[in-house]
CSV table of C-alpha atoms in Angstrom, one decimal:
chain,number,residue,atom,x,y,z
A,1,MET,CA,57.0,-55.7,93.8
A,2,ALA,CA,58.8,-57.4,91.3
A,3,GLY,CA,61.5,-55.8,89.4
A,4,GLY,CA,64.9,-54.5,89.0
A,5,HIS,CA,66.7,-52.2,91.5
A,6,PRO,CA,67.9,-48.7,89.6
A,7,SER,CA,71.3,-49.8,91.0
A,8,GLY,CA,71.2,-53.2,88.7
A,9,ALA,CA,70.4,-55.2,92.1
A,10,ALA,CA,68.3,-58.2,91.1
A,11,ALA,CA,65.1,-59.3,93.5
A,12,TRP,CA,65.7,-62.1,96.0
A,13,ASN,CA,63.1,-64.4,97.4
A,14,TRP,CA,63.5,-63.3,100.9
A,15,ARG,CA,62.8,-65.9,104.0
A,16,ILE,CA,62.6,-64.0,107.0
A,17,VAL,CA,63.4,-66.1,109.8
A,18,LEU,CA,62.8,-65.5,113.4
A,19,VAL,CA,64.8,-66.7,116.1
A,20,ARG,CA,63.6,-68.0,119.1
A,21,PRO,CA,60.8,-65.5,119.3
A,22,ARG,CA,58.9,-65.0,122.6
A,23,ASN,CA,56.1,-62.5,122.3
A,24,PRO,CA,53.0,-64.0,120.0
A,25,LEU,CA,51.8,-60.3,119.1
A,26,ASN,CA,56.0,-59.7,117.8
A,27,ILE,CA,54.9,-63.2,116.0
A,28,GLY,CA,51.6,-61.8,114.9
A,29,ALA,CA,53.3,-58.0,114.5
A,30,ALA,CA,55.8,-59.6,112.2
A,31,ALA,CA,53.8,-61.7,110.1
A,32,ARG,CA,51.5,-58.3,109.3
A,33,ALA,CA,54.3,-56.3,107.7
A,34,LEU,CA,55.6,-59.4,105.9
A,35,ALA,CA,51.6,-59.3,104.3
A,36,ASN,CA,51.9,-55.2,103.7
A,37,PHE,CA,54.9,-55.7,101.5
A,38,GLY,CA,54.7,-58.6,100.2
A,39,PHE,CA,56.8,-61.0,101.6
A,40,GLY,CA,55.4,-64.6,101.5
A,41,GLU,CA,58.1,-66.2,103.5
A,42,LEU,CA,57.8,-66.7,107.6
A,43,TRP,CA,60.3,-69.0,108.9
A,44,LEU,CA,60.6,-69.9,112.8
A,45,VAL,CA,63.5,-71.0,115.0
A,46,GLU,CA,63.1,-72.0,118.4
A,47,ALA,CA,59.3,-70.5,118.7
A,48,TYR,CA,58.1,-70.8,122.3
A,49,ARG,CA,55.6,-73.3,121.4
A,50,PRO,CA,52.7,-71.5,123.7
A,51,SER,CA,53.6,-67.8,122.0
A,52,TRP,CA,53.6,-69.3,118.3
A,53,GLU,CA,49.6,-71.3,119.0
A,54,GLU,CA,48.6,-67.4,120.3
A,55,ALA,CA,50.0,-65.8,117.1
A,56,ARG,CA,48.2,-67.8,115.4
A,57,SER,CA,44.9,-66.4,115.6
A,58,ALA,CA,46.1,-62.8,115.6
A,59,VAL,CA,44.7,-60.1,113.1
A,60,GLY,CA,46.2,-59.7,109.9
A,61,GLY,CA,48.9,-61.6,108.2
A,62,GLU,CA,46.5,-64.8,108.0
A,63,ASP,CA,47.9,-66.1,105.2
A,64,VAL,CA,51.8,-65.5,105.8
A,65,LEU,CA,50.6,-66.7,109.6
A,66,ARG,CA,49.0,-70.5,108.1
A,67,SER,CA,52.1,-70.9,106.3
A,68,ALA,CA,54.5,-70.3,108.2
A,69,ARG,CA,56.7,-72.9,109.3
A,70,ALA,CA,57.9,-73.6,112.8
A,71,VAL,CA,61.9,-75.6,113.1
A,72,ASP,CA,64.2,-76.3,115.9
A,73,ARG,CA,67.6,-75.4,114.1
A,74,LEU,CA,68.9,-72.0,112.7
A,75,GLU,CA,70.5,-74.3,110.1
A,76,GLU,CA,67.2,-76.3,108.2
A,77,ALA,CA,65.9,-72.0,108.2
A,78,VAL,CA,68.8,-71.4,105.9
A,79,GLY,CA,69.4,-74.0,104.5
A,80,GLU,CA,68.1,-73.3,101.3
A,81,CYS,CA,69.2,-69.7,101.2
A,82,SER,CA,72.3,-68.9,99.1
A,83,LEU,CA,72.1,-65.5,101.2
A,84,ALA,CA,71.9,-65.4,104.8
A,85,LEU,CA,72.1,-62.2,106.5
A,86,GLY,CA,71.7,-61.8,110.2
A,87,THR,CA,70.1,-58.0,112.1
A,88,THR,CA,71.4,-55.7,114.7
A,89,ALA,CA,70.8,-53.3,116.4
A,90,GLY,CA,74.3,-52.5,116.2
A,91,SER,CA,75.6,-51.3,119.8
A,92,ARG,CA,77.3,-54.5,120.4
A,93,ARG,CA,81.1,-54.7,119.5
A,94,ASN,CA,83.6,-57.5,117.6
A,95,LEU,CA,80.8,-59.0,115.4
A,96,ALA,CA,83.3,-60.2,113.4
A,97,ARG,CA,81.0,-60.3,110.6
A,98,GLU,CA,80.5,-57.1,107.9
A,99,VAL,CA,78.2,-55.2,108.9
A,100,VAL,CA,75.9,-53.0,106.4
A,101,SER,CA,73.5,-49.7,107.1
A,102,LEU,CA,69.6,-51.0,106.2
A,103,ALA,CA,70.0,-48.0,104.0
A,104,ASP,CA,73.0,-49.2,102.5
A,105,LEU,CA,71.8,-52.8,102.1
A,106,PRO,CA,69.9,-52.5,98.7
A,107,ALA,CA,73.5,-51.1,97.0
A,108,TRP,CA,75.8,-54.0,99.2
A,109,LEU,CA,73.5,-56.2,97.6
A,110,ALA,CA,73.9,-55.4,94.1
A,111,LYS,CA,77.9,-55.5,94.4
A,112,ARG,CA,77.2,-59.1,94.8
A,113,ARG,CA,78.6,-61.6,92.9
A,114,GLY,CA,76.2,-62.8,90.5
A,115,ARG,CA,73.0,-61.6,89.0
A,116,LYS,CA,70.6,-64.4,89.0
A,117,ARG,CA,67.8,-64.2,91.6
A,118,GLY,CA,68.4,-66.5,94.3
A,119,ARG,CA,67.0,-67.7,98.1
A,120,ALA,CA,67.6,-65.2,100.6
A,121,ALA,CA,67.2,-65.1,104.4
A,122,LEU,CA,67.0,-61.8,106.7
A,123,LEU,CA,67.3,-63.4,110.9
A,124,PHE,CA,65.7,-61.4,113.5
A,125,GLY,CA,67.4,-62.4,117.1
A,126,SER,CA,64.6,-63.1,120.2
A,127,GLU,CA,63.3,-59.9,122.2
A,128,LYS,CA,66.2,-59.8,125.2
A,129,THR,CA,68.9,-61.1,123.7
A,130,GLY,CA,68.8,-60.6,119.8
A,131,LEU,CA,70.9,-63.1,117.8
A,132,SER,CA,74.0,-64.6,119.6
A,133,ASN,CA,77.3,-65.2,118.2
A,134,GLU,CA,76.6,-69.0,117.0
A,135,GLU,CA,73.5,-67.4,115.0
A,136,MET,CA,75.4,-65.0,113.8
A,137,SER,CA,78.7,-67.2,112.8
A,138,HIS,CA,75.4,-68.4,110.1
A,139,CYS,CA,75.3,-65.1,108.0
A,140,HIS,CA,77.3,-63.5,105.7
A,141,ALA,CA,77.0,-60.2,107.0
A,142,LEU,CA,74.8,-58.2,109.5
A,143,VAL,CA,72.5,-55.5,108.7
A,144,ARG,CA,72.2,-52.6,111.3
A,145,ILE,CA,68.9,-51.3,111.3
A,146,PRO,CA,70.4,-47.0,111.7
A,147,THR,CA,68.4,-46.2,115.3
A,148,VAL,CA,70.0,-43.3,117.6
A,149,PRO,CA,72.6,-44.6,120.1
A,150,GLU,CA,70.9,-44.2,123.0
A,151,SER,CA,67.7,-45.7,121.7
A,152,PRO,CA,69.2,-48.1,119.5
A,153,SER,CA,66.9,-51.1,120.5
A,154,MET,CA,64.1,-52.2,118.6
A,155,ASN,CA,60.7,-53.7,118.7
A,156,LEU,CA,61.2,-56.9,117.0
A,157,GLY,CA,58.0,-56.2,115.3
A,158,GLN,CA,58.7,-52.5,113.8
A,159,ALA,CA,62.3,-54.0,112.6
A,160,VAL,CA,60.5,-56.4,110.9
A,161,ALA,CA,58.1,-53.7,109.2
A,162,VAL,CA,61.3,-51.3,108.6
A,163,CYS,CA,63.4,-53.9,107.1
A,164,CYS,CA,60.6,-55.1,104.6
A,165,TYR,CA,60.1,-51.5,103.7
A,166,GLU,CA,63.0,-50.7,102.5
A,167,LEU,CA,63.9,-54.1,100.8
A,168,ALA,CA,60.2,-53.0,99.3
A,169,ARG,CA,61.1,-49.8,98.5
A,170,GLU,CA,63.9,-50.9,96.5
A,171,GLY,CA,61.9,-53.3,94.8
A,172,LEU,CA,64.6,-56.2,95.9
A,173,VAL,CA,61.4,-58.4,96.0
A,174,SER,CA,61.0,-60.3,93.7
A,175,ALA,CA,57.0,-61.7,93.3
A,176,ALA,CA,58.1,-65.4,92.2
A,177,ALA,CA,58.5,-67.9,94.9
A,178,THR,CA,59.3,-70.6,92.7
A,179,PRO,CA,62.8,-72.2,94.0
A,180,ALA,CA,65.9,-71.5,91.5
A,181,ARG,CA,67.4,-74.3,90.6
A,182,ALA,CA,70.6,-74.9,91.0
A,183,ARG,CA,73.5,-74.1,88.2
A,184,ALA,CA,77.4,-75.2,88.6
A,185,SER,CA,77.7,-71.0,88.9
A,186,ASP,CA,75.0,-70.4,91.5
A,187,ARG,CA,76.7,-69.8,94.8
A,188,ALA,CA,76.3,-72.6,96.8
A,189,ASN,CA,72.7,-72.6,99.4
A,190,LEU,CA,74.0,-72.7,102.8
A,191,HIS,CA,73.0,-76.2,103.2
A,192,SER,CA,75.8,-77.7,101.3
A,193,LEU,CA,78.4,-75.4,102.8
A,194,GLU,CA,76.9,-76.4,105.6
A,195,HIS,CA,77.4,-79.9,105.5
A,196,LEU,CA,81.0,-79.9,104.3
A,197,PHE,CA,81.6,-77.9,106.9
A,198,GLU,CA,80.5,-80.1,109.2
A,199,ARG,CA,82.8,-82.9,107.2
A,200,ALA,CA,85.6,-80.4,107.8
A,201,ALA,CA,85.4,-79.8,112.1
A,202,ALA,CA,85.1,-84.1,111.7
A,203,VAL,CA,88.4,-84.0,109.6
A,204,LEU,CA,90.0,-81.5,111.9
A,205,ASP,CA,89.2,-83.2,115.1
A,206,GLN,CA,90.2,-86.8,114.1
A,207,VAL,CA,93.7,-85.3,112.7
A,208,GLY,CA,94.1,-83.0,116.6
A,209,TYR,CA,93.6,-79.6,115.1
A,210,LEU,CA,90.9,-78.9,117.5
A,211,GLN,CA,91.9,-78.3,121.4
A,212,PRO,CA,89.0,-79.1,123.4
A,213,LYS,CA,89.5,-75.5,124.8
A,214,SER,CA,89.0,-73.4,121.6
A,215,ARG,CA,86.8,-75.8,120.0
A,216,GLY,CA,83.8,-73.4,119.9
A,217,ALA,CA,85.1,-70.6,118.9
A,218,MET,CA,87.5,-71.8,116.3
A,219,LEU,CA,84.2,-73.6,114.8
A,220,LEU,CA,82.4,-70.2,114.9
A,221,LYS,CA,85.8,-68.7,112.8
A,222,LEU,CA,86.0,-71.3,110.8
A,223,ARG,CA,82.2,-71.4,109.0
A,224,ARG,CA,82.2,-67.7,109.4
A,225,LEU,CA,85.7,-67.9,106.8
A,226,LEU,CA,83.8,-71.0,105.0
A,227,LEU,CA,81.0,-68.1,104.5
A,228,ASP,CA,83.4,-65.5,103.1
A,229,LEU,CA,84.4,-67.6,100.3
A,230,GLY,CA,81.7,-66.9,98.0
A,231,LEU,CA,81.3,-70.2,97.3
A,232,THR,CA,79.5,-72.1,94.2
A,233,ASN,CA,78.5,-75.1,93.9
A,234,TYR,CA,81.2,-75.8,92.0
A,235,ASP,CA,83.8,-75.0,94.4
A,236,VAL,CA,81.5,-77.0,96.8
A,237,ARG,CA,81.5,-80.0,94.7
A,238,VAL,CA,85.3,-79.6,94.4
A,239,LEU,CA,86.1,-79.0,98.1
A,240,GLY,CA,84.0,-82.3,99.0
A,241,GLY,CA,86.3,-83.8,96.8
A,242,ILE,CA,89.3,-82.9,98.1
A,243,LEU,CA,87.9,-83.9,101.7
A,244,ALA,CA,86.3,-87.0,100.7
A,245,GLN,CA,89.6,-88.4,99.4
A,246,ILE,CA,91.1,-87.2,103.3
A,247,GLU,CA,88.5,-89.1,105.0
A,248,TRP,CA,89.5,-91.7,103.1
A,249,LYS,CA,92.9,-91.3,103.7
A,250,LEU,CA,92.1,-91.7,108.0
A,251,ARG,CA,90.0,-94.5,107.8
A,252,GLN,CA,93.0,-96.1,106.5
B,1,MET,CA,70.0,-37.3,112.2
B,2,ALA,CA,70.8,-33.7,112.0
B,3,GLY,CA,71.8,-32.7,108.4
B,4,GLY,CA,70.4,-31.7,105.3
B,5,HIS,CA,69.4,-34.6,102.6
B,6,PRO,CA,71.5,-34.9,99.6
B,7,SER,CA,68.5,-33.5,96.8
B,8,GLY,CA,68.2,-30.2,99.1
B,9,ALA,CA,65.9,-30.9,101.7
B,10,ALA,CA,65.6,-28.4,104.7
B,11,ALA,CA,65.5,-30.9,108.0
B,12,TRP,CA,62.2,-30.2,110.2
B,13,ASN,CA,61.0,-30.2,114.1
B,14,TRP,CA,59.0,-33.1,113.1
B,15,ARG,CA,55.8,-33.7,115.5
B,16,ILE,CA,53.9,-37.1,115.8
B,17,VAL,CA,50.3,-37.0,116.4
B,18,LEU,CA,48.1,-39.7,117.0
B,19,VAL,CA,44.8,-38.7,116.4
B,20,ARG,CA,42.5,-40.8,118.7
B,21,PRO,CA,44.5,-43.9,119.4
B,22,ARG,CA,42.8,-47.0,121.6
B,23,ASN,CA,45.0,-49.5,121.7
B,24,PRO,CA,47.8,-48.8,124.6
B,25,LEU,CA,50.5,-51.1,122.9
B,26,ASN,CA,50.0,-48.9,120.0
B,27,ILE,CA,50.8,-45.8,121.6
B,28,GLY,CA,54.1,-47.0,123.9
B,29,ALA,CA,55.3,-48.7,120.2
B,30,ALA,CA,54.9,-45.2,118.5
B,31,ALA,CA,56.9,-44.0,121.4
B,32,ARG,CA,59.2,-46.3,121.1
B,33,ALA,CA,60.2,-46.2,117.3
B,34,LEU,CA,60.2,-42.0,117.6
B,35,ALA,CA,63.1,-42.5,120.3
B,36,ASN,CA,64.7,-45.1,118.0
B,37,PHE,CA,65.1,-42.8,115.6
B,38,GLY,CA,65.4,-39.6,117.3
B,39,PHE,CA,61.5,-37.8,117.7
B,40,GLY,CA,61.3,-36.4,120.6
B,41,GLU,CA,58.0,-35.3,120.0
B,42,LEU,CA,55.1,-37.5,120.5
B,43,TRP,CA,51.2,-35.9,120.8
B,44,LEU,CA,48.0,-37.3,121.6
B,45,VAL,CA,44.4,-36.8,120.3
B,46,GLU,CA,41.6,-37.2,121.7
B,47,ALA,CA,43.4,-40.2,123.2
B,48,TYR,CA,41.4,-42.8,125.8
B,49,ARG,CA,42.1,-42.3,128.7
B,50,PRO,CA,42.6,-45.9,130.2
B,51,SER,CA,44.7,-46.3,126.6
B,52,TRP,CA,47.4,-43.1,127.4
B,53,GLU,CA,47.5,-44.3,131.0
B,54,GLU,CA,48.4,-47.9,130.8
B,55,ALA,CA,50.6,-46.3,127.5
B,56,ARG,CA,53.1,-45.0,130.0
B,57,SER,CA,54.0,-47.6,131.7
B,58,ALA,CA,55.9,-49.6,128.5
B,59,VAL,CA,58.7,-50.1,128.1
B,60,GLY,CA,61.5,-48.4,125.7
B,61,GLY,CA,60.5,-45.3,124.4
B,62,GLU,CA,59.3,-43.7,128.5
B,63,ASP,CA,61.3,-40.3,127.8
B,64,VAL,CA,58.8,-40.4,124.5
B,65,LEU,CA,55.9,-40.8,126.4
B,66,ARG,CA,56.7,-38.7,129.5
B,67,SER,CA,57.1,-35.5,127.8
B,68,ALA,CA,54.4,-36.6,125.4
B,69,ARG,CA,50.9,-34.1,125.6
B,70,ALA,CA,47.6,-35.2,125.0
B,71,VAL,CA,44.9,-33.1,123.8
B,72,ASP,CA,40.8,-33.2,122.9
B,73,ARG,CA,41.3,-31.1,119.5
B,74,LEU,CA,43.5,-31.7,116.1
B,75,GLU,CA,43.9,-28.1,116.2
B,76,GLU,CA,45.9,-27.8,119.3
B,77,ALA,CA,48.1,-30.1,118.4
B,78,VAL,CA,49.5,-29.1,114.9
B,79,GLY,CA,48.6,-25.2,115.5
B,80,GLU,CA,52.9,-24.4,115.8
B,81,CYS,CA,53.4,-26.6,112.4
B,82,SER,CA,53.5,-24.4,108.9
B,83,LEU,CA,52.8,-27.7,107.6
B,84,ALA,CA,50.7,-31.1,108.5
B,85,LEU,CA,50.8,-35.0,106.6
B,86,GLY,CA,48.5,-37.2,107.2
B,87,THR,CA,48.9,-40.6,107.1
B,88,THR,CA,46.9,-43.3,104.7
B,89,ALA,CA,47.2,-46.8,103.8
B,90,GLY,CA,46.2,-45.6,100.1
B,91,SER,CA,42.9,-47.8,99.4
B,92,ARG,CA,40.3,-45.1,100.1
B,93,ARG,CA,39.6,-43.2,97.0
B,94,ASN,CA,38.9,-39.0,96.8
B,95,LEU,CA,40.3,-38.5,99.3
B,96,ALA,CA,40.5,-34.6,97.8
B,97,ARG,CA,44.6,-34.3,99.1
B,98,GLU,CA,47.6,-34.5,97.4
B,99,VAL,CA,49.2,-38.0,97.9
B,100,VAL,CA,52.6,-38.4,98.4
B,101,SER,CA,54.6,-42.3,98.8
B,102,LEU,CA,56.4,-42.2,101.4
B,103,ALA,CA,59.1,-43.0,99.2
B,104,ASP,CA,59.0,-40.0,97.1
B,105,LEU,CA,58.7,-37.3,100.9
B,106,PRO,CA,61.7,-35.9,101.3
B,107,ALA,CA,61.5,-34.6,96.9
B,108,TRP,CA,58.6,-33.0,97.7
B,109,LEU,CA,59.6,-31.2,100.8
B,110,ALA,CA,62.6,-30.1,98.8
B,111,LYS,CA,60.3,-29.0,96.5
B,112,ARG,CA,58.5,-27.1,99.2
B,113,ARG,CA,59.0,-23.0,99.3
B,114,GLY,CA,61.2,-21.6,101.8
B,115,ARG,CA,64.5,-23.4,103.0
B,116,LYS,CA,63.8,-22.3,106.3
B,117,ARG,CA,63.7,-25.3,109.1
B,118,GLY,CA,59.9,-25.4,110.1
B,119,ARG,CA,58.2,-27.3,112.5
B,120,ALA,CA,56.2,-30.0,111.4
B,121,ALA,CA,53.1,-32.7,111.9
B,122,LEU,CA,53.0,-36.2,111.1
B,123,LEU,CA,49.0,-37.4,111.4
B,124,PHE,CA,48.1,-41.3,112.2
B,125,GLY,CA,44.8,-42.0,112.6
B,126,SER,CA,43.4,-44.5,114.9
B,127,GLU,CA,43.7,-47.8,114.5
B,128,LYS,CA,40.4,-49.0,113.0
B,129,THR,CA,39.3,-46.2,110.7
B,130,GLY,CA,42.2,-44.0,109.8
B,131,LEU,CA,42.6,-40.7,109.6
B,132,SER,CA,38.2,-38.9,109.2
B,133,ASN,CA,37.7,-36.4,105.9
B,134,GLU,CA,37.5,-33.4,108.8
B,135,GLU,CA,40.9,-34.9,110.1
B,136,MET,CA,42.4,-34.6,106.5
B,137,SER,CA,40.7,-31.4,105.2
B,138,HIS,CA,44.0,-29.7,108.4
B,139,CYS,CA,46.4,-31.7,105.8
B,140,HIS,CA,49.0,-30.1,103.7
B,141,ALA,CA,48.9,-33.3,102.0
B,142,LEU,CA,48.7,-37.1,103.0
B,143,VAL,CA,51.5,-39.7,102.7
B,144,ARG,CA,50.8,-42.9,100.9
B,145,ILE,CA,53.3,-46.0,103.0
B,146,PRO,CA,53.3,-47.7,99.9
B,147,THR,CA,51.9,-51.4,101.0
B,148,VAL,CA,50.9,-54.1,98.4
B,149,PRO,CA,47.0,-53.9,97.3
B,150,GLU,CA,46.1,-57.1,99.1
B,151,SER,CA,47.2,-55.8,102.4
B,152,PRO,CA,47.3,-52.1,102.6
B,153,SER,CA,46.8,-51.8,106.3
B,154,MET,CA,49.8,-51.7,108.5
B,155,ASN,CA,49.9,-52.3,112.2
B,156,LEU,CA,49.7,-48.1,114.1
B,157,GLY,CA,53.0,-48.9,116.0
B,158,GLN,CA,54.9,-50.4,112.6
B,159,ALA,CA,53.5,-47.6,110.5
B,160,VAL,CA,55.1,-44.8,112.8
B,161,ALA,CA,58.5,-47.0,112.6
B,162,VAL,CA,58.5,-46.6,109.4
B,163,CYS,CA,57.9,-43.4,108.6
B,164,CYS,CA,60.1,-42.4,111.5
B,165,TYR,CA,62.6,-44.7,109.5
B,166,GLU,CA,62.5,-42.9,106.4
B,167,LEU,CA,63.1,-39.4,107.9
B,168,ALA,CA,65.9,-40.1,109.8
B,169,ARG,CA,67.2,-42.6,106.9
B,170,GLU,CA,67.1,-39.3,104.5
B,171,GLY,CA,68.5,-36.3,107.1
B,172,LEU,CA,65.3,-34.6,107.4
B,173,VAL,CA,65.5,-34.8,111.4
B,174,SER,CA,66.0,-31.8,113.1
B,175,ALA,CA,67.8,-32.3,116.2
B,176,ALA,CA,67.0,-28.9,117.5
B,177,ALA,CA,63.7,-28.6,119.2
B,178,THR,CA,63.9,-24.8,119.2
B,179,PRO,CA,61.0,-23.3,118.8
B,180,ALA,CA,61.2,-21.2,114.5
B,181,ARG,CA,61.0,-17.5,115.1
B,182,ALA,CA,58.0,-16.4,112.7
B,183,ARG,CA,59.2,-14.0,109.9
B,184,ALA,CA,56.6,-12.5,108.0
B,185,SER,CA,58.0,-14.3,105.2
B,186,ASP,CA,57.6,-17.4,106.6
B,187,ARG,CA,54.8,-20.0,106.0
B,188,ALA,CA,51.8,-18.9,108.4
B,189,ASN,CA,51.7,-22.0,110.8
B,190,LEU,CA,48.4,-24.1,111.6
B,191,HIS,CA,47.4,-21.7,114.0
B,192,SER,CA,46.9,-18.5,112.4
B,193,LEU,CA,45.5,-20.3,109.2
B,194,GLU,CA,42.6,-22.0,111.6
B,195,HIS,CA,42.1,-18.8,113.1
B,196,LEU,CA,41.9,-16.8,109.6
B,197,PHE,CA,39.5,-19.6,109.0
B,198,GLU,CA,37.3,-19.4,111.1
B,199,ARG,CA,36.7,-15.5,111.0
B,200,ALA,CA,36.2,-16.3,107.4
B,201,ALA,CA,33.8,-18.7,108.2
B,202,ALA,CA,32.0,-16.5,109.8
B,203,VAL,CA,31.5,-13.7,108.2
B,204,LEU,CA,30.3,-16.1,104.9
B,205,ASP,CA,27.2,-17.0,107.6
B,206,GLN,CA,26.6,-13.8,107.7
B,207,VAL,CA,26.3,-12.5,104.2
B,208,GLY,CA,24.4,-16.2,103.7
B,209,TYR,CA,26.9,-17.7,101.5
B,210,LEU,CA,26.7,-20.7,103.6
B,211,GLN,CA,24.0,-22.8,103.0
B,212,PRO,CA,22.8,-25.0,106.5
B,213,LYS,CA,22.7,-28.6,104.4
B,214,SER,CA,26.2,-28.3,102.5
B,215,ARG,CA,27.8,-25.6,105.5
B,216,GLY,CA,29.7,-28.7,106.1
B,217,ALA,CA,31.3,-30.2,103.0
B,218,MET,CA,32.0,-26.4,102.2
B,219,LEU,CA,33.8,-25.7,105.2
B,220,LEU,CA,36.1,-28.9,104.7
B,221,LYS,CA,36.7,-27.4,101.0
B,222,LEU,CA,37.4,-24.3,101.9
B,223,ARG,CA,40.0,-24.9,104.6
B,224,ARG,CA,41.5,-27.3,101.8
B,225,LEU,CA,41.9,-24.7,99.6
B,226,LEU,CA,43.3,-21.8,102.3
B,227,LEU,CA,46.3,-24.6,102.7
B,228,ASP,CA,46.8,-25.1,99.3
B,229,LEU,CA,47.0,-21.4,99.2
B,230,GLY,CA,50.5,-21.9,100.9
B,231,LEU,CA,50.4,-17.9,102.8
B,232,THR,CA,53.2,-16.5,105.0
B,233,ASN,CA,52.3,-14.1,108.2
B,234,TYR,CA,52.6,-10.8,105.5
B,235,ASP,CA,50.0,-12.9,104.0
B,236,VAL,CA,47.6,-13.9,106.8
B,237,ARG,CA,48.3,-10.3,108.5
B,238,VAL,CA,46.7,-8.9,105.4
B,239,LEU,CA,43.8,-11.2,105.2
B,240,GLY,CA,43.4,-10.4,108.6
B,241,GLY,CA,42.8,-7.0,107.6
B,242,ILE,CA,40.7,-7.5,104.8
B,243,LEU,CA,38.4,-9.4,107.2
B,244,ALA,CA,38.2,-6.9,110.1
B,245,GLN,CA,37.3,-4.1,107.8
B,246,ILE,CA,34.6,-7.2,106.2
B,247,GLU,CA,33.7,-7.2,109.5
B,248,TRP,CA,33.7,-3.5,110.8
B,249,LYS,CA,31.2,-3.1,107.9
B,250,LEU,CA,29.1,-5.7,108.7
B,251,ARG,CA,28.4,-4.4,112.2
B,252,GLN,CA,27.4,-1.3,111.0
């Protein structure tokens, strides 16, 4: 599975994240698909506890399920990653994120700045509702599985299988699961960005920029804007310094 | 979904055939994947009746399930097709058929003689055992989904989804479901070939060529050999005439 893509995209350490999954069969099926295509990391966010317990007894993908992590907040699941991608059936409009067709994903990844192999998250929303706008605001882009308009919505386990197949097919899966060491020129991971974002939001609240009525929508916009900047660890340090100075001044 | 593949392969009218499926959830999931990627024809061979009844109530893919055909013999499901492909996890050896990786299937199809769009069957074996040797002998080639050696066996519904995705992705699915009119220069469909094969087997029995002990294995070999010849409708007519002459002589 390891190796470079013909178009030059580096392999990534992928983390498959199921957000609010409800059906234990889907969790089990997703784990099996990960195992089939050489993916090791499964994370569950806000998984319905009984489903999660039941899924652990599923056949196939036992190793993946055993080492899966269940967390309460999306931020925990994507924090260490420098790239987060959401999945969508693409029938929804106004997603306010770049939408990449799954078949074009290898080329899209190849174009991204930085050749270093990194950790990336691929998010799947709940069976009923998909990813929420808030969840999508944590994503750099959305991956659309090219289903037909008459029947756009895929079964969760099958959607995971198709995405894992496509990434493995193009050699975009890194076999080594060693965490990458952070360098100044590397893209900042989502944990650093979220921390920066929360500090910036607090400052904007203090200076009265955020209005109670539009606060929620504005914060989603700002988070997307921050992700789109493609900040490096160095950039985050610089911006953190600026924020610290403003915070200090506001405390006076 | 219609349109030519960049490498020049024509689109086919695909028929997805589940052979001896047991789990109603898998039948429902397969139907949903067909619908997601614009496939219309689902056939079931020796489907366990209660599973089949239960699957019809599944969510997603209702139209596909409503028009699905359940038959007792594989020959009925593939008879009208001029191409039959089996699927395999590829961990088995001595399959005695050419094995094509799913990712290489578009190029393989492009190389096949004849540019006319035809009807093709893609076969999936039962959840437990996959396709038998006898069932594989009806296939021109086997398609291997490139799973990792440590976890080769896919869930049936997911395997169908991945194959449908790959074929749709490469524009190899014909939107038109009109049956192709047979021409002399077209490849013979499997019904004609099977009929020819059965007549030839009867002749070989009469002349004492087939030994009781090795008869079964020999017939599988002969059917594979016949498929590999790539006979046209014209060829089948010529061979049918030769057989008729031999049959007549033997009756004297």
